Coordinates of C-alpha atoms in Angstrom, one line a residue:
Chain A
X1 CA 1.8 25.1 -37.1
X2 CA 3.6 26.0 -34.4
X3 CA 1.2 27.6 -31.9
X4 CA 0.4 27.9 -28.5
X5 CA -2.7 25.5 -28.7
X6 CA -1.3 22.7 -30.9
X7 CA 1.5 22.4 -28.2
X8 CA 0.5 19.7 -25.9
X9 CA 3.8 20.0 -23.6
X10 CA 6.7 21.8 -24.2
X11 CA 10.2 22.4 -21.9
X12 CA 11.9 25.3 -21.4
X13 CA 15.7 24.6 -20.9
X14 CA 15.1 21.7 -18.5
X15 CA 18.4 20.0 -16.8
X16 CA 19.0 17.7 -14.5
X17 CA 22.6 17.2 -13.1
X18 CA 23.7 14.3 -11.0
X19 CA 26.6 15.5 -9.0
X20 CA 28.0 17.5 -11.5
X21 CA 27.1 15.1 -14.9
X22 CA 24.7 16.6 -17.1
X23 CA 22.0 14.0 -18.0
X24 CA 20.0 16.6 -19.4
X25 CA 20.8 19.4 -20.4
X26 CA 19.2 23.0 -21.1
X27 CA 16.4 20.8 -23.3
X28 CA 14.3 22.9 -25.5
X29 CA 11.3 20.6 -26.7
X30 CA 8.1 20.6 -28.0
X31 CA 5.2 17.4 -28.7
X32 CA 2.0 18.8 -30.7
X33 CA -1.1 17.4 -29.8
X34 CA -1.9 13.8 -31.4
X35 CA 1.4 13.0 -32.8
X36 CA 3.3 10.0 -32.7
X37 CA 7.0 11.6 -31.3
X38 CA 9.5 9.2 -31.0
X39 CA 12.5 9.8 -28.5
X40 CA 15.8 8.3 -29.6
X41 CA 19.3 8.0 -28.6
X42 CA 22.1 5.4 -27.3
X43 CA 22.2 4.1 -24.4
X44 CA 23.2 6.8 -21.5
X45 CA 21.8 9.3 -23.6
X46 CA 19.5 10.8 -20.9
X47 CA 16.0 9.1 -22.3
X48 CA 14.6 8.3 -19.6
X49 CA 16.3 10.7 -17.3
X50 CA 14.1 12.9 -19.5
X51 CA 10.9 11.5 -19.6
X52 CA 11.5 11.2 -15.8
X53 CA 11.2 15.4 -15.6
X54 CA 8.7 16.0 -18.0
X55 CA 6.1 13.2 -15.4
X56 CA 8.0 14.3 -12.6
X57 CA 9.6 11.2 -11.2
X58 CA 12.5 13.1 -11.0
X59 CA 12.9 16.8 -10.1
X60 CA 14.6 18.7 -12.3
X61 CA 18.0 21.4 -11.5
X62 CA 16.3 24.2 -13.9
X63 CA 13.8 24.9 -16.2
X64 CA 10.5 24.4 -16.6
X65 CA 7.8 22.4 -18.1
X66 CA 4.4 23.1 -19.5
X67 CA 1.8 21.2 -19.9
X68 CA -1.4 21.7 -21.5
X69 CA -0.4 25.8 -20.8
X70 CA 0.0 25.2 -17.5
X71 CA 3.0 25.4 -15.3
X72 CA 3.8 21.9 -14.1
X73 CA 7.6 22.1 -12.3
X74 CA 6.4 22.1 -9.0
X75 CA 3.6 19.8 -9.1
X76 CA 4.2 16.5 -7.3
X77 CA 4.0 13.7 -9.9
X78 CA 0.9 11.9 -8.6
X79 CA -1.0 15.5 -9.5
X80 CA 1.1 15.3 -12.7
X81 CA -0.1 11.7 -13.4
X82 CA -4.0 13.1 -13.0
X83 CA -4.0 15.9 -15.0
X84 CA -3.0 14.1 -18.0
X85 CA 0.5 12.2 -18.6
X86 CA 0.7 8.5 -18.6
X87 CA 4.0 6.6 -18.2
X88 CA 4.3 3.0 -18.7
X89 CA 7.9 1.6 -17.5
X90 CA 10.6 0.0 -19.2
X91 CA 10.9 -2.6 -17.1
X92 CA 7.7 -4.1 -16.2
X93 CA 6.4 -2.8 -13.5
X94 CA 2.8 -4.4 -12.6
X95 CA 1.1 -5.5 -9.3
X96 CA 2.8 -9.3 -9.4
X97 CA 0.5 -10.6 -7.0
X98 CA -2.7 -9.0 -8.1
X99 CA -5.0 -9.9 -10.9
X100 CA -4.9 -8.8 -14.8
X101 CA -8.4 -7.0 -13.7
X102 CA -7.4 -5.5 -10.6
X103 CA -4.0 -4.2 -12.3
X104 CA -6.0 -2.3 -14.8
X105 CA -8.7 -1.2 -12.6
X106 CA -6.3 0.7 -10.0
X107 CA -5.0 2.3 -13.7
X108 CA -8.7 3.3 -14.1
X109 CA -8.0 5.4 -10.7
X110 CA -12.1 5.3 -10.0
X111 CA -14.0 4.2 -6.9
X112 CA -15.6 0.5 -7.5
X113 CA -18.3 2.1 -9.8
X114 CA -20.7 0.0 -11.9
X115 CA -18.8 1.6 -14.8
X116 CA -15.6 0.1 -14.1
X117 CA -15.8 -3.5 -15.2
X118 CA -16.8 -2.2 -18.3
X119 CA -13.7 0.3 -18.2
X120 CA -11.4 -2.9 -17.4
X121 CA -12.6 -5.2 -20.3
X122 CA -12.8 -2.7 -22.9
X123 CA -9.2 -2.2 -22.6
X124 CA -8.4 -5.5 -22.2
X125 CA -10.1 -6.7 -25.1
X126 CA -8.1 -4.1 -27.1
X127 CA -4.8 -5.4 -25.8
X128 CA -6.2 -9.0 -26.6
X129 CA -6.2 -10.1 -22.1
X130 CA -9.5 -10.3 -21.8
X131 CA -9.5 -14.0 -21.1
X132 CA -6.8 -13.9 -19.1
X133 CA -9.0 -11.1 -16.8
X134 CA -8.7 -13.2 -13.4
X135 CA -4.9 -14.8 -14.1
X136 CA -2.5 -13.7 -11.3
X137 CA -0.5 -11.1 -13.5
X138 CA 2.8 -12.0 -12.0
X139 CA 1.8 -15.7 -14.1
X140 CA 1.6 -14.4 -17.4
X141 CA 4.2 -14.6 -19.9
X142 CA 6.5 -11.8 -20.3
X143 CA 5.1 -10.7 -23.8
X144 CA 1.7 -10.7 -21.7
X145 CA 3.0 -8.5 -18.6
X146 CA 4.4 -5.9 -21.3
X147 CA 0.8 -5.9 -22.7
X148 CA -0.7 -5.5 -19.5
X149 CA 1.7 -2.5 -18.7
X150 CA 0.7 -1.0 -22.1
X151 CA -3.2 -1.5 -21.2
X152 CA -2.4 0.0 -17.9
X153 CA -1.4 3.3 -19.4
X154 CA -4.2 3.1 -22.1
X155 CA -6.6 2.8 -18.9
X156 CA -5.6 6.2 -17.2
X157 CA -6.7 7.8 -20.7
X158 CA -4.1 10.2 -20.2
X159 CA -3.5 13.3 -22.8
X160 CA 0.1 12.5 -23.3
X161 CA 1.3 8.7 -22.9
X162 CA 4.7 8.1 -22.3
X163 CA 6.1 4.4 -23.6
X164 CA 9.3 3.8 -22.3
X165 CA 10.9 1.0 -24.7
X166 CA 7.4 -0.9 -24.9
X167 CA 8.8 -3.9 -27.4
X168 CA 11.7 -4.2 -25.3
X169 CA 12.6 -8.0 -25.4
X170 CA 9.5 -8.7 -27.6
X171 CA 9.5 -11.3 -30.6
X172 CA 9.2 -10.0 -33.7
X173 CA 5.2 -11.1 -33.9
X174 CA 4.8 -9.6 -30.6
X175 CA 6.3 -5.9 -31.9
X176 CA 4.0 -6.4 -34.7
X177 CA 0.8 -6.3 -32.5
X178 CA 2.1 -3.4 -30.6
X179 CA 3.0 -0.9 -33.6
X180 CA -1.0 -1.5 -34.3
X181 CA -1.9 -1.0 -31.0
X182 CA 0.2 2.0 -30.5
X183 CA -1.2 3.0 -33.7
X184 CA -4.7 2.6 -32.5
X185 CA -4.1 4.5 -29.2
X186 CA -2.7 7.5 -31.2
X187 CA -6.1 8.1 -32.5
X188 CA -7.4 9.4 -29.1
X189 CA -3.6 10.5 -27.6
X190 CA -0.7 11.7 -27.7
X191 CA 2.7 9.4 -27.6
X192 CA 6.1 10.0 -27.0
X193 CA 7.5 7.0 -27.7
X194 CA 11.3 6.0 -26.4
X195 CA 12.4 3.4 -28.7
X196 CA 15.4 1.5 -29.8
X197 CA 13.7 -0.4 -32.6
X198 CA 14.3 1.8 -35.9
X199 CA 12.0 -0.4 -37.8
X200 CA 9.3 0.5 -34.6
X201 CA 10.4 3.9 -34.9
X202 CA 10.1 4.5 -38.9
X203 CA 6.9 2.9 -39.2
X204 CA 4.4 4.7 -35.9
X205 CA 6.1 7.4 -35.2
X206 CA 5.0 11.1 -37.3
X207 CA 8.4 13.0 -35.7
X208 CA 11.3 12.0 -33.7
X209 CA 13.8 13.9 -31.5
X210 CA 17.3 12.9 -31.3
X211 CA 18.9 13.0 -27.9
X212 CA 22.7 12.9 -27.4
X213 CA 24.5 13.4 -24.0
X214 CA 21.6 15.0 -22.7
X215 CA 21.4 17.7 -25.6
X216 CA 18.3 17.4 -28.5
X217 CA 20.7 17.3 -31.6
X218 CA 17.8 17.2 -33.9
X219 CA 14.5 17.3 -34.2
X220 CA 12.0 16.5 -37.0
X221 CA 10.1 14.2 -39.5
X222 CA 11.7 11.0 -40.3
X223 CA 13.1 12.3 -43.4
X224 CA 14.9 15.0 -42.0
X225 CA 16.3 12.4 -39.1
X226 CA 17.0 10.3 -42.2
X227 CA 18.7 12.6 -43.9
X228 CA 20.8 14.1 -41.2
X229 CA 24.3 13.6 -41.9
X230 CA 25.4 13.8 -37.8
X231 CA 22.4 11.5 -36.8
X232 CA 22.7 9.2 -39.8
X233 CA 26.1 8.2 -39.1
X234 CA 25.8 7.8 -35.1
X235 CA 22.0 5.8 -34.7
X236 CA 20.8 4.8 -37.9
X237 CA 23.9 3.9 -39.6
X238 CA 25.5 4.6 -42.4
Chain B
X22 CA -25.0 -14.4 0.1
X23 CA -21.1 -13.7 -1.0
X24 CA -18.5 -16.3 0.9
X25 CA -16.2 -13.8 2.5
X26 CA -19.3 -12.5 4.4
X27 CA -20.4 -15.7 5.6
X28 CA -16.5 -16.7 6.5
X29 CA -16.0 -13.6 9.1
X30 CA -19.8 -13.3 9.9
X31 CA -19.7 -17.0 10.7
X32 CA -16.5 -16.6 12.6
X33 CA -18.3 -13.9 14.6
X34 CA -21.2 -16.1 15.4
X35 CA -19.5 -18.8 16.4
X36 CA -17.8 -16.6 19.2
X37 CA -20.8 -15.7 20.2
X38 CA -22.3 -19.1 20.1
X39 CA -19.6 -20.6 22.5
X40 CA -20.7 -18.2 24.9
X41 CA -24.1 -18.3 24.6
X42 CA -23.9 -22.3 24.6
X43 CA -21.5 -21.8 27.6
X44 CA -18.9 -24.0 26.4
X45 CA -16.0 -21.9 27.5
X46 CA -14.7 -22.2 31.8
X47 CA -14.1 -19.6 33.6
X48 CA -10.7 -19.8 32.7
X49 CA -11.2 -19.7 28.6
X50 CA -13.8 -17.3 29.1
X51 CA -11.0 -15.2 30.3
X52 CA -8.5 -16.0 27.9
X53 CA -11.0 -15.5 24.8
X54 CA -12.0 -11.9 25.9
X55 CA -7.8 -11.3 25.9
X56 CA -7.3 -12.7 22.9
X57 CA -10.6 -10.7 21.3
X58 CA -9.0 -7.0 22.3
X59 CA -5.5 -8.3 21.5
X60 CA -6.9 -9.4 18.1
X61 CA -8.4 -6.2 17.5
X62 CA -5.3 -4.7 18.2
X63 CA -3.4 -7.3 15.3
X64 CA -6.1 -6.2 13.3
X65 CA -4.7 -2.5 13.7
X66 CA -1.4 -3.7 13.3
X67 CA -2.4 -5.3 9.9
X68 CA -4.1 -2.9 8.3
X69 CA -0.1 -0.8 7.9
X70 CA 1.6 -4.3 7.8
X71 CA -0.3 -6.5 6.1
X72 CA -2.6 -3.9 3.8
X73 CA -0.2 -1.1 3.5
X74 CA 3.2 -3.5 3.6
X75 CA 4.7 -1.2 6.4
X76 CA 6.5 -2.6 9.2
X77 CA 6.6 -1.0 12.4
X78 CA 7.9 -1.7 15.3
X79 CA 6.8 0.8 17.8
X80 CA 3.1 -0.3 17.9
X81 CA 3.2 -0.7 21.6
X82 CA 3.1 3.2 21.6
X83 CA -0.2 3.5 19.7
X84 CA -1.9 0.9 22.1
X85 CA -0.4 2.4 25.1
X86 CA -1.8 5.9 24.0
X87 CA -5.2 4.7 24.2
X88 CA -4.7 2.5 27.7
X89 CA -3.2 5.6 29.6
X90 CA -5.4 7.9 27.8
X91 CA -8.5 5.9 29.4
X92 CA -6.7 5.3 31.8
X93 CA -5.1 8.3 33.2
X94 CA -8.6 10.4 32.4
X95 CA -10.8 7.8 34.7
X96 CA -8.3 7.4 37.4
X97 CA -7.1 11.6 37.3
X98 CA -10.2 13.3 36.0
X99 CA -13.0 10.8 37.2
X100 CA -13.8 10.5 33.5
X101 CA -16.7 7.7 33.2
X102 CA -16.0 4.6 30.7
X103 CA -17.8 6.7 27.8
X104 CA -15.7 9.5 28.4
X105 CA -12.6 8.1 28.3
X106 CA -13.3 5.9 25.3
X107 CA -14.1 9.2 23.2
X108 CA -10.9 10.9 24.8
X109 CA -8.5 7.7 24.1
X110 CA -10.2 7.5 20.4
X111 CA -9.2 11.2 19.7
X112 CA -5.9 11.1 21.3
X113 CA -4.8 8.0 19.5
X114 CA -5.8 9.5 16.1
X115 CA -4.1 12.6 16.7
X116 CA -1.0 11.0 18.2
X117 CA -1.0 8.7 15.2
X118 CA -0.6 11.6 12.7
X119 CA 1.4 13.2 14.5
X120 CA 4.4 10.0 14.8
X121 CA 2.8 9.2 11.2
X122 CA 3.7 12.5 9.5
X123 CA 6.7 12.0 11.3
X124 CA 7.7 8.6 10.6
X125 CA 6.6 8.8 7.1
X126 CA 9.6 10.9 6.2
X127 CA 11.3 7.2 6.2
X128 CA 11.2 4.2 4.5
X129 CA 12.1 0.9 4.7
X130 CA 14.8 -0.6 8.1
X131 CA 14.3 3.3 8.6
X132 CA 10.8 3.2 9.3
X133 CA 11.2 0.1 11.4
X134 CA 13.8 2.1 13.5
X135 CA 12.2 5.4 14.1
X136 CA 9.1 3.3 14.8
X137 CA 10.7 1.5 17.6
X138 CA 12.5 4.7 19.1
X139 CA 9.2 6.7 19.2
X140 CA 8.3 3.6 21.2
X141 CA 10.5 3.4 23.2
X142 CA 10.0 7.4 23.9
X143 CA 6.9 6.6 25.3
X144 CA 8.1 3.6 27.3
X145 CA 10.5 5.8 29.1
X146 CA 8.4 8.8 29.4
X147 CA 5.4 6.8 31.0
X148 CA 8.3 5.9 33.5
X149 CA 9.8 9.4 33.8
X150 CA 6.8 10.6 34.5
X151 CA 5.7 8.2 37.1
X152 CA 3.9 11.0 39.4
X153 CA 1.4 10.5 37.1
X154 CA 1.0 7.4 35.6
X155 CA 2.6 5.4 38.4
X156 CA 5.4 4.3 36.2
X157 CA 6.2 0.3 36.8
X158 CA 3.7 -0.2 39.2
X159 CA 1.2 0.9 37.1
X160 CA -2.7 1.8 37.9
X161 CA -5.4 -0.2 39.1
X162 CA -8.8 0.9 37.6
X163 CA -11.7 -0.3 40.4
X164 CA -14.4 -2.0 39.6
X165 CA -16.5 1.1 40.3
X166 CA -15.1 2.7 37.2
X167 CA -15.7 0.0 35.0
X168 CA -19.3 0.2 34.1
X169 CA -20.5 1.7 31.0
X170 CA -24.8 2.0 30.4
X171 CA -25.3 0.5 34.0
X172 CA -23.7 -2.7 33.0
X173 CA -20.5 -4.0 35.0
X174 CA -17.4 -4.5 32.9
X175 CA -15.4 -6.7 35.1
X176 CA -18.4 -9.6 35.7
X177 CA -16.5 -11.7 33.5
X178 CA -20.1 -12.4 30.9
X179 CA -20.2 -8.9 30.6
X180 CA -16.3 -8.5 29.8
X181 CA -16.7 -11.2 27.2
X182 CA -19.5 -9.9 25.2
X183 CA -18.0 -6.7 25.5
X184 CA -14.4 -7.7 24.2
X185 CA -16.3 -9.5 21.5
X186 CA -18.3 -6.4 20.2
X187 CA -14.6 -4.4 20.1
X188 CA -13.1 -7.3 17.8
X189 CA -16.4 -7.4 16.2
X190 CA -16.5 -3.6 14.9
X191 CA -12.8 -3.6 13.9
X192 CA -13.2 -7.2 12.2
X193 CA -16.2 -5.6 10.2
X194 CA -14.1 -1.9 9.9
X195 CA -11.3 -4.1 8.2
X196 CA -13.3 -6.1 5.8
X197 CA -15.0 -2.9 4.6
X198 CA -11.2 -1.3 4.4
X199 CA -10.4 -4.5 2.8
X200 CA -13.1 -4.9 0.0
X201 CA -12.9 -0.7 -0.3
X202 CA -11.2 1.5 -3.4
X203 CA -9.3 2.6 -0.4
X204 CA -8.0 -0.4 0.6
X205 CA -7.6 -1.6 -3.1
X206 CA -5.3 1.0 -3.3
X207 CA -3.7 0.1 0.3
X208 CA -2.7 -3.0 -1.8
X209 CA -1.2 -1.7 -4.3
X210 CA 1.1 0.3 -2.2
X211 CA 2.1 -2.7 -0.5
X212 CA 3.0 -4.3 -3.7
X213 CA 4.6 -1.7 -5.9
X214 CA 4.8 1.4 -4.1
X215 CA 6.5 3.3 -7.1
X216 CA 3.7 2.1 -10.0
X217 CA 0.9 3.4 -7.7
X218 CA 2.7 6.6 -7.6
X219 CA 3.3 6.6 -11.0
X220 CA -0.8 5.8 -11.3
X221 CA -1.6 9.2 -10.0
X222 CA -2.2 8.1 -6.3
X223 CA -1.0 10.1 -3.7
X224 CA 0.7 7.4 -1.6
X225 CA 2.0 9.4 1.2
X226 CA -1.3 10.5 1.8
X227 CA -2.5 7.2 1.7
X228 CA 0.5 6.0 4.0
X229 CA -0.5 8.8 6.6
X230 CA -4.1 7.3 6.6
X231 CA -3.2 3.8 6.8
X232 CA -0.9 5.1 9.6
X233 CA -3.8 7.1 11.1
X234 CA -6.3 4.1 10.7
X235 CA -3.9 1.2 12.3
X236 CA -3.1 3.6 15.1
X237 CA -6.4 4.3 16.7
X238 CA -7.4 0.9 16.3
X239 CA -4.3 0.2 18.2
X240 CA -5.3 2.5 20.1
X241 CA -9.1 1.9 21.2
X242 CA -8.1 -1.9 21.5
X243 CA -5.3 -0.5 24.4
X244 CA -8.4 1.4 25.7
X245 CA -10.7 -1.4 25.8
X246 CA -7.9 -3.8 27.3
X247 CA -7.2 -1.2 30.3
X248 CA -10.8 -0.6 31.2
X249 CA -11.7 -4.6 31.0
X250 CA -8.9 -5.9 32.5
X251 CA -8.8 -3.4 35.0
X252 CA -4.9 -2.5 34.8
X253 CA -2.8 0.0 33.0
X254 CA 0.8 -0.5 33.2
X255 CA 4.3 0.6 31.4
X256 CA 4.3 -2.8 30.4
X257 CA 2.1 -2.3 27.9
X258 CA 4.1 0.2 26.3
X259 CA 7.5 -1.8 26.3
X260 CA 9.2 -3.5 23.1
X261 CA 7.2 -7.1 23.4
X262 CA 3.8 -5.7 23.0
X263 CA 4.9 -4.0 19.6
X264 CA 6.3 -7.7 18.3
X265 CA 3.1 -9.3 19.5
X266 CA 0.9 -8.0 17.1
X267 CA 3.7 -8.2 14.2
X268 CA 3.5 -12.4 15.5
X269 CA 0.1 -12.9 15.3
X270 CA -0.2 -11.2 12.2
X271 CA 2.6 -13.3 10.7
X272 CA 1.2 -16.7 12.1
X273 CA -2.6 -15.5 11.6
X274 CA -1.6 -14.6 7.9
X275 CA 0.0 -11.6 6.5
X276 CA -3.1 -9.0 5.3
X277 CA -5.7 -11.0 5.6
X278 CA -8.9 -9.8 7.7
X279 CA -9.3 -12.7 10.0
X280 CA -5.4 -13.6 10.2
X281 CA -5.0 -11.4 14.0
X282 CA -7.8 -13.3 15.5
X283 CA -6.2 -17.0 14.3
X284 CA -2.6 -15.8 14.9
X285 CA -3.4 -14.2 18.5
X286 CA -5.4 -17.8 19.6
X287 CA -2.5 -19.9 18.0
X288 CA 0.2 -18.0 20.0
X289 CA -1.9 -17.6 23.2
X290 CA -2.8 -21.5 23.7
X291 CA 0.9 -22.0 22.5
X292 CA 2.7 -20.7 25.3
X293 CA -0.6 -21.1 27.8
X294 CA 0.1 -24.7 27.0
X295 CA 3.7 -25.1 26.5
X296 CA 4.3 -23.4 30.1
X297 CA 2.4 -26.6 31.5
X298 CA 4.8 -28.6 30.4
X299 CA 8.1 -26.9 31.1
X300 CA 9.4 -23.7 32.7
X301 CA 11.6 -23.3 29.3
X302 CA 8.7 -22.8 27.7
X303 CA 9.7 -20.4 24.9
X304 CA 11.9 -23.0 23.7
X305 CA 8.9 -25.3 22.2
X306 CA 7.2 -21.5 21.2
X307 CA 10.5 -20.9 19.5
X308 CA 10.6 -24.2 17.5
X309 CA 6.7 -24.2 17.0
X310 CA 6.9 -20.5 15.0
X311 CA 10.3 -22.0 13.2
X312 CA 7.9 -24.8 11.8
X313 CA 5.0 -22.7 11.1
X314 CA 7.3 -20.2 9.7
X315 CA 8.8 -22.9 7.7
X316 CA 5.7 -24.4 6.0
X317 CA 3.7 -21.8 6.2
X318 CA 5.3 -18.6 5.2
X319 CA 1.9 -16.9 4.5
X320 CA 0.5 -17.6 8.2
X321 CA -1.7 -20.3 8.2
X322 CA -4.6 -18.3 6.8
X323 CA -2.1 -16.6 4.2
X324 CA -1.2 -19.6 3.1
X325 CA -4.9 -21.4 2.9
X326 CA -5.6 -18.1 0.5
X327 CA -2.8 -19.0 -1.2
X328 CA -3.8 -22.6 -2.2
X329 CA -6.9 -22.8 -1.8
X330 CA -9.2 -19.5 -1.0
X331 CA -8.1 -16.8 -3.3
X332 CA -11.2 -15.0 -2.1
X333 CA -10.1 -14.5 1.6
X334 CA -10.3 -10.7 1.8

């Protein structure tokens, strides 16, 4: 059903040029409230460019974006962050020098309440850190940092949570654990998911959306992507 | 009781305690009420170096703010030691947004530069306008304009316990920043500016305060230094009091609460005792920071946090 109040964000012919290239380009898009929405494309595509307007880490040239009906172009992107959207990085980005706990608890975003150690291991235990609450985050494995990052963006409890390339560089045990914990998070909010991982992609994601020199060149379930003779021959193969 | 609170109450006591057992001269007396206003002025300086991870190197003009702004109001406008303290507080924090809005429109080298050329603004304005301030030369504050609730702040007791209370309010100001949301946040900044932005914190905001904060501490400590001591001159404003603090921070360790205070006494008695030795002094200062620097990258308290005390706020 396409209306109004199952439309969590939506763009209206967002661009972004950087001197004169088009990274995006007059994007039309849509995610519906507690879907899965995978964003694919190769690289260069403009994935994360796009992903960068819609939380506001970049400005965009034109258009406009809308999220939960409100008019969110010309809020900053800290404001963006707290009214809802979530972004986790696609290369780890974590406080290095600061503990697992105190990573997750600046994700939380509350004053030192009594609540938040119970914030802090709930979500840890989820990811599976809990014992490795005091570690030095910048010690942990890699596989562990990209878990951290994940539980970082499960902490802010945002409305819309933005995973850019989460199983990057992951083993395949490692990607296993995080399509069920993506797949747990879902329940309670909404993903758009950049992914290169078709196998990721096919088995979390409800919808995906195609991206292609900065233009959406198809949008839909996965059959329809499947089935799509232009996308079918340039990502998934023949 | 928790171990960071005994460490810097303990430290505080036993400042108080070598007074009150009277184991400093005359001469150490003197130098330890120095290095107590001078540490509160690291401790300034830390709070956007070491908290907030921004360097600056126009400090001198915060501290100077406060020294002329006592200053200049006792020996102008017959302000009493009260007065002028409330006056240099104010100005300070005002001035401080002001170069802070400013000087927050740049990052980085960039921030280091425009830092140093505000200060060096106000080095060359205090001379410019040396009708007023007396330029070089400087002004003497007299002993009858240094008292505050009866009590004489240039019997050198007095000047002591009253350099000590300073240090002591921005020590306990810090650790309270320090062990704060705020100052968790601080942190953060200093460590990934771009994920704390991308948490939802305003972090130019935050920047503005930490500038805000660091200034008027600067600032007060300037005030304090000019009313104790007695003199306020363009010295004071000039390029080597804005790398002072930026040493003792970086000997006394980088962001940590007591780091000023160690890094102030450790440069102090380092060139207090290397000029008995030789007139080159700064040659045996020069090689001592190379070591320290070279072992200790930290500062020596940084680097104790680092091996041992990972509680050190």
């Amino acid at each position: 059903m396409d209306t109004l109040d199952n439309i969590l964000l939506y763009t209206e012919n967002i661009s972004k040029n950087f001197q004169g290239i088009k990274a995006v380009n007059n994007v039309n898009f849509k995610i519906y409230k507690n879907e899965i929405r995978a964003l694919i494309g190769p690289n260069g595509a403009g994935k994360t460019t796009f992903v960068s307007l819609l939380c506001g880490r970049i400005n965009a040239s034109a258009g406009k974006v809308v999220f939960c009906g409100e008019d969110i172009s010309d809020l900053p992107v800290f404001e963006r962050i707290s009214n809802g959207i979530g972004y986790t990085f696609q290369i780890t980005s974590i406080f290095v020098n600061l503990t697992v706990y105190e990573n997750v608890a600046l994700a939380i975003r509350k004053d030192n309440s009594n609540g938040e150690e119970n914030s802090v291991s709930e979500v840890l235990s989820k990811v599976g850190l809990l014992d490795r609450i005091e570690q030095r985050s910048g010690d942990l494995s890699y596989g562990h940092q990209r878990l951290l990052e994940l539980a970082m963006g499960m902490a802010q409890k945002p409305k819309l949570l933005i995973l850019d390339e989460p199983t990057q560089g992951l083993s395949d045990s490692e990607i296993e654990n995080f399509k069920k914990l993506i797949k747990d998070i879902s329940s309670s909010t909404t993903i758009l998911l950049i992914e290169h991982n078709m196998d990721v992609v096919m088995s979390i994601a409800d919808n995906i959306s195609v991206l292609h020199f900065g233009e959406i060149i198809a949008d839909g379930d996965k059959e329809t992507i499947q089935n799509d003779p232009i996308v079918q021959k340039a990502y998934l193969g023949d | 009781m928790r171990k960071d609170l005994i460490l810097h109450f303990g430290a505080l006591a036993i400042l108080l305690f070598l007074e009150l057992l009277g184991v400093f001269s005359d001469y150490h007396q003197g130098n330890f009420a120095r290095i107590l206003v001078l540490a509160a002025y690291g401790i300034g300086y830390n709070v956007l170096f070491g908290y907030t991870g921004l360097l600056s190197l126009g400090h001198a003009l915060f501290f100077s703010a406060g020294l002329y702004a006592s200053g200049l109001s006792i020996y102008h406008l017959d302000y009493n030691v009260g007065q002028s303290l409330i006056l240099a507080i104010c100005f300070s924090a005002f001035f401080s947004l002001v170069i802070g809005y400013l000087a927050l429109r740049t990052v980085g080298v960039s921030f280091m530069i425009v830092t140093l050329m505000f200060s060096q603004v106000g080095y060359l304005c205090i001379l410019y306008f040396g009708g007023i301030t007396r330029g070089d030369e400087g002004i003497v504050i007299q002993q009858s304009s240094r008292v505050f609730l009866s009590l004489d702040l240039s019997d050198p007791t007095i000047r002591y316990y009253a350099a000590l209370i300073i240090f002591s309010l921005c020590l306990i100001f810090n650790l309270w920043i320090a062990k704060s949301s705020f100052g968790r946040v601080l942190i953060a900044i200093r460590e990934n500016s771009d994920r704390a932005l991308m948490l939802g914190y305003n972090v130019h905001l935050y920047k503005l305060f930490a500038v805000i904060i660091s200034g008027t501490i600067s600032g007060l400590a300037g005030a304090c230094y000019g009313i104790l001591f007695g003199y306020v001159g363009a010295s004071f404003a000039a390029v080597p009091y804005s790398i002072f603090p930026l040493l003792w921070v970086l000997i006394g360790g980088v962001g940590t609460v007591l780091g000023p205070l160690v890094g102030a006494i450790f440069m102090f008695y380092l060139i207090d005792y290397a000029s008995d030795i030789t007139d080159a002094y700064m040659i045996i200062v020069g090689i001592t920071l190379l070591v320290v620097t070279l072992y200790a990258r930290r500062g020596l308290l940084g680097e104790l946090r680092y091996r041992y005390f990972k509680w050190i706020p």
